[in-house]
Amino acid sequence: MGFNKLYFKFSLSQARILLILLLVSYSTFSYETNIDNVKFEQGIILLSFSDGKTQQLESEVEPDFLDYKDTLLDVNFDDIEDLIVTEQNGRNSLSMVYTYNQHLEQVNELIYFEITGLRVNSDKKYICGTNQLSREDTQLVYKYSESNSEVFNFNYVTKKGYSLIRNDKKEIDEKTFSQMLDQCVMNKSV
């Protein structure tokens, strides 16, 4: 009788360990969307999924005039790959980000956000992008979550920059802006 109780306790503890390992492994791996193909038509993005389903997104894509690249990458850090559609337009390539809804098994129809020169830092969980507004002005955007962003403009003629979101209008100097820009550029580009 004592042997059976010992064996049962050992088996129960093994089951607990297995359950914990399964939960940890599930939470550490990102959910891969099952998008097999992305096609661009005038004003429409057509998605084909591996299970045979299709989805049509209304968008401002103009494949007659611009080339587009699609990428699957988790940009809102919920461990689910999202759809990024990027205009192949040189330095100011605009990325449109569509989040994936795991429960509906489809891409959300509204754009989560748009950003130019998208770069992703998965370790620190932020995205950033730069936009050359003119020869003199550059814009730098950091997005940490849906409600937490920072936008900075810098003018290379006046050598002054400022935040567009903060109400304090505190100026930043060229050295600070360059460091922020370098930090963004070091991240993985999309």
CSV table of C-alpha atoms in Angstrom, one decimal:
chain,number,residue,atom,x,y,z
A,1,MET,CA,0.0,0.0,0.0
A,2,GLY,CA,2.8,2.4,0.9
A,3,PHE,CA,4.5,1.8,-2.5
A,4,ASN,CA,1.3,2.7,-4.4
A,5,LYS,CA,0.9,6.0,-2.4
A,6,LEU,CA,4.5,6.9,-3.1
A,7,TYR,CA,4.1,6.2,-6.8
A,8,PHE,CA,0.9,8.2,-7.0
A,9,LYS,CA,2.5,11.2,-5.3
A,10,PHE,CA,5.5,11.0,-7.6
A,11,SER,CA,3.2,10.8,-10.7
A,12,LEU,CA,1.1,13.7,-9.5
A,13,SER,CA,4.2,15.9,-9.0
A,14,GLN,CA,5.4,14.9,-12.5
A,15,ALA,CA,2.1,15.9,-13.9
A,16,ARG,CA,2.3,19.3,-12.2
A,17,ILE,CA,5.8,19.8,-13.5
A,18,LEU,CA,4.6,18.9,-17.0
A,19,LEU,CA,1.7,21.3,-16.8
A,20,ILE,CA,3.9,24.1,-15.6
A,21,LEU,CA,6.4,23.4,-18.5
A,22,LEU,CA,3.6,23.5,-21.0
A,23,LEU,CA,2.2,26.8,-19.7
A,24,VAL,CA,5.7,28.4,-19.7
A,25,SER,CA,6.5,27.1,-23.2
A,26,TYR,CA,3.1,28.4,-24.5
A,27,SER,CA,3.7,31.8,-23.1
A,28,THR,CA,7.3,32.2,-24.4
A,29,PHE,CA,6.6,31.3,-28.0
A,30,SER,CA,4.8,33.8,-30.3
A,31,TYR,CA,1.6,32.7,-32.1
A,32,GLU,CA,2.2,32.5,-35.8
A,33,THR,CA,-0.5,33.7,-38.0
A,34,ASN,CA,-1.5,31.3,-40.8
A,35,ILE,CA,-1.3,33.9,-43.6
A,36,ASP,CA,0.1,32.1,-46.7
A,37,ASN,CA,-0.2,34.8,-49.3
A,38,VAL,CA,-0.7,38.6,-49.5
A,39,LYS,CA,-1.7,40.2,-52.8
A,40,PHE,CA,-2.1,43.9,-53.4
A,41,GLU,CA,-4.8,45.3,-55.8
A,42,GLN,CA,-5.9,48.9,-56.2
A,43,GLY,CA,-7.3,49.9,-52.8
A,44,ILE,CA,-7.4,46.3,-51.5
A,45,ILE,CA,-5.1,43.9,-49.7
A,46,LEU,CA,-6.1,40.2,-50.3
A,47,LEU,CA,-5.0,37.7,-47.7
A,48,SER,CA,-5.0,33.9,-48.2
A,49,PHE,CA,-4.8,31.7,-45.1
A,50,SER,CA,-3.4,28.2,-44.9
A,51,ASP,CA,-6.8,26.8,-44.0
A,52,GLY,CA,-8.2,28.0,-47.3
A,53,LYS,CA,-10.0,31.1,-45.9
A,54,THR,CA,-9.5,34.5,-47.5
A,55,GLN,CA,-9.8,38.0,-46.2
A,56,GLN,CA,-10.1,41.3,-48.0
A,57,LEU,CA,-8.9,44.6,-46.4
A,58,GLU,CA,-9.7,48.0,-47.7
A,59,SER,CA,-6.5,50.0,-47.9
A,60,GLU,CA,-4.9,52.9,-49.6
A,61,VAL,CA,-2.5,50.7,-51.5
A,62,GLU,CA,-1.7,51.7,-55.1
A,63,PRO,CA,0.2,48.8,-56.6
A,64,ASP,CA,0.2,50.4,-60.1
A,65,PHE,CA,2.4,53.2,-58.7
A,66,LEU,CA,4.3,51.6,-55.7
A,67,ASP,CA,5.8,48.3,-54.8
A,68,TYR,CA,4.7,46.8,-51.4
A,69,LYS,CA,6.3,44.3,-49.1
A,70,ASP,CA,4.5,42.3,-46.5
A,71,THR,CA,6.0,41.1,-43.2
A,72,LEU,CA,4.7,39.1,-40.3
A,73,LEU,CA,6.1,40.3,-37.0
A,74,ASP,CA,4.8,41.0,-33.5
A,75,VAL,CA,4.9,44.8,-33.2
A,76,ASN,CA,2.4,45.3,-30.3
A,77,PHE,CA,4.2,42.7,-28.2
A,78,ASP,CA,1.2,40.5,-27.5
A,79,ASP,CA,3.2,37.4,-28.8
A,80,ILE,CA,1.1,37.2,-31.9
A,81,GLU,CA,2.5,38.0,-35.3
A,82,ASP,CA,0.9,41.1,-37.0
A,83,LEU,CA,0.8,42.0,-40.7
A,84,ILE,CA,3.0,44.9,-41.7
A,85,VAL,CA,2.5,46.3,-45.2
A,86,THR,CA,5.4,48.6,-46.3
A,87,GLU,CA,5.6,50.9,-49.3
A,88,GLN,CA,8.9,50.4,-51.0
A,89,ASN,CA,9.6,54.1,-51.4
A,90,GLY,CA,13.2,54.7,-50.4
A,91,ARG,CA,14.0,56.5,-47.2
A,92,ASN,CA,10.4,57.4,-46.3
A,93,SER,CA,8.8,54.0,-46.7
A,94,LEU,CA,5.5,54.0,-44.9
A,95,SER,CA,4.5,50.9,-42.9
A,96,MET,CA,0.9,50.2,-42.2
A,97,VAL,CA,0.4,47.8,-39.3
A,98,TYR,CA,-2.6,45.5,-39.0
A,99,THR,CA,-2.9,43.5,-35.8
A,100,TYR,CA,-4.0,39.9,-35.9
A,101,ASN,CA,-7.0,38.7,-33.9
A,102,GLN,CA,-6.2,35.2,-32.7
A,103,HIS,CA,-9.8,34.5,-31.6
A,104,LEU,CA,-11.3,35.5,-35.0
A,105,GLU,CA,-8.3,34.0,-36.8
A,106,GLN,CA,-8.2,37.1,-39.1
A,107,VAL,CA,-6.4,40.4,-39.4
A,108,ASN,CA,-8.2,43.4,-37.8
A,109,GLU,CA,-9.6,45.6,-40.6
A,110,LEU,CA,-8.5,48.9,-39.1
A,111,ILE,CA,-4.9,50.0,-39.2
A,112,TYR,CA,-3.3,49.8,-35.8
A,113,PHE,CA,-0.9,52.6,-36.8
A,114,GLU,CA,1.2,53.9,-39.6
A,115,ILE,CA,4.9,54.8,-39.2
A,116,THR,CA,7.7,55.7,-41.6
A,117,GLY,CA,11.0,53.8,-41.4
A,118,LEU,CA,9.7,51.2,-39.0
A,119,ARG,CA,12.2,49.5,-36.7
A,120,VAL,CA,11.4,47.0,-33.9
A,121,ASN,CA,13.1,46.4,-30.6
A,122,SER,CA,11.6,43.2,-29.4
A,123,ASP,CA,13.8,43.0,-26.3
A,124,LYS,CA,12.8,46.4,-24.9
A,125,LYS,CA,9.3,46.2,-26.4
A,126,TYR,CA,9.2,49.4,-28.5
A,127,ILE,CA,9.1,50.4,-32.1
A,128,CYS,CA,10.4,53.5,-33.7
A,129,GLY,CA,10.6,55.2,-37.0
A,130,THR,CA,12.1,58.2,-38.7
A,131,ASN,CA,10.7,60.5,-41.3
A,132,GLN,CA,12.7,63.0,-43.4
A,133,LEU,CA,10.1,65.8,-43.5
A,134,SER,CA,12.4,68.1,-45.5
A,135,ARG,CA,16.1,68.8,-46.0
A,136,GLU,CA,16.1,70.5,-42.6
A,137,ASP,CA,13.6,68.6,-40.6
A,138,THR,CA,13.5,65.0,-39.3
A,139,GLN,CA,10.8,63.4,-37.3
A,140,LEU,CA,11.5,60.6,-34.8
A,141,VAL,CA,8.6,58.4,-33.4
A,142,TYR,CA,8.8,56.0,-30.5
A,143,LYS,CA,5.8,53.8,-29.7
A,144,TYR,CA,5.8,51.7,-26.5
A,145,SER,CA,2.1,50.8,-26.4
A,146,GLU,CA,-1.2,51.8,-28.0
A,147,SER,CA,-1.4,54.7,-25.5
A,148,ASN,CA,2.3,55.5,-24.9
A,149,SER,CA,4.2,57.3,-27.7
A,150,GLU,CA,6.7,60.0,-28.2
A,151,VAL,CA,7.2,62.1,-31.3
A,152,PHE,CA,10.1,64.5,-31.7
A,153,ASN,CA,10.9,66.9,-34.5
A,154,PHE,CA,14.4,68.2,-35.1
A,155,ASN,CA,15.5,71.1,-37.4
A,156,TYR,CA,19.1,70.8,-38.5
A,157,VAL,CA,19.3,74.5,-39.5
A,158,THR,CA,18.2,75.9,-36.1
A,159,LYS,CA,19.8,72.9,-34.3
A,160,LYS,CA,16.7,72.6,-32.1
A,161,GLY,CA,14.2,69.9,-31.5
A,162,TYR,CA,11.1,69.4,-29.4
A,163,SER,CA,8.5,66.9,-28.5
A,164,LEU,CA,5.2,67.1,-30.3
A,165,ILE,CA,3.3,65.2,-27.6
A,166,ARG,CA,4.5,66.6,-24.4
A,167,ASN,CA,3.0,69.9,-23.4
A,168,ASP,CA,6.2,71.2,-21.8
A,169,LYS,CA,7.7,72.1,-25.2
A,170,LYS,CA,11.1,71.3,-23.7
A,171,GLU,CA,13.8,71.7,-26.4
A,172,ILE,CA,16.3,69.0,-27.2
A,173,ASP,CA,19.7,69.6,-28.6
A,174,GLU,CA,21.4,68.0,-31.6
A,175,LYS,CA,23.5,65.6,-29.5
A,176,THR,CA,20.4,64.3,-27.6
A,177,PHE,CA,18.4,63.9,-30.9
A,178,SER,CA,21.3,62.1,-32.6
A,179,GLN,CA,21.6,59.7,-29.7
A,180,MET,CA,17.9,59.0,-29.9
A,181,LEU,CA,18.1,58.6,-33.6
A,182,ASP,CA,21.1,56.2,-33.3
A,183,GLN,CA,19.2,54.1,-30.8
A,184,CYS,CA,16.3,53.8,-33.1
A,185,VAL,CA,18.4,53.0,-36.2
A,186,MET,CA,20.3,50.2,-34.4
A,187,ASN,CA,17.0,48.2,-34.1
A,188,LYS,CA,15.8,45.6,-36.6
A,189,SER,CA,14.3,47.3,-39.7
A,190,VAL,CA,11.2,45.9,-41.3
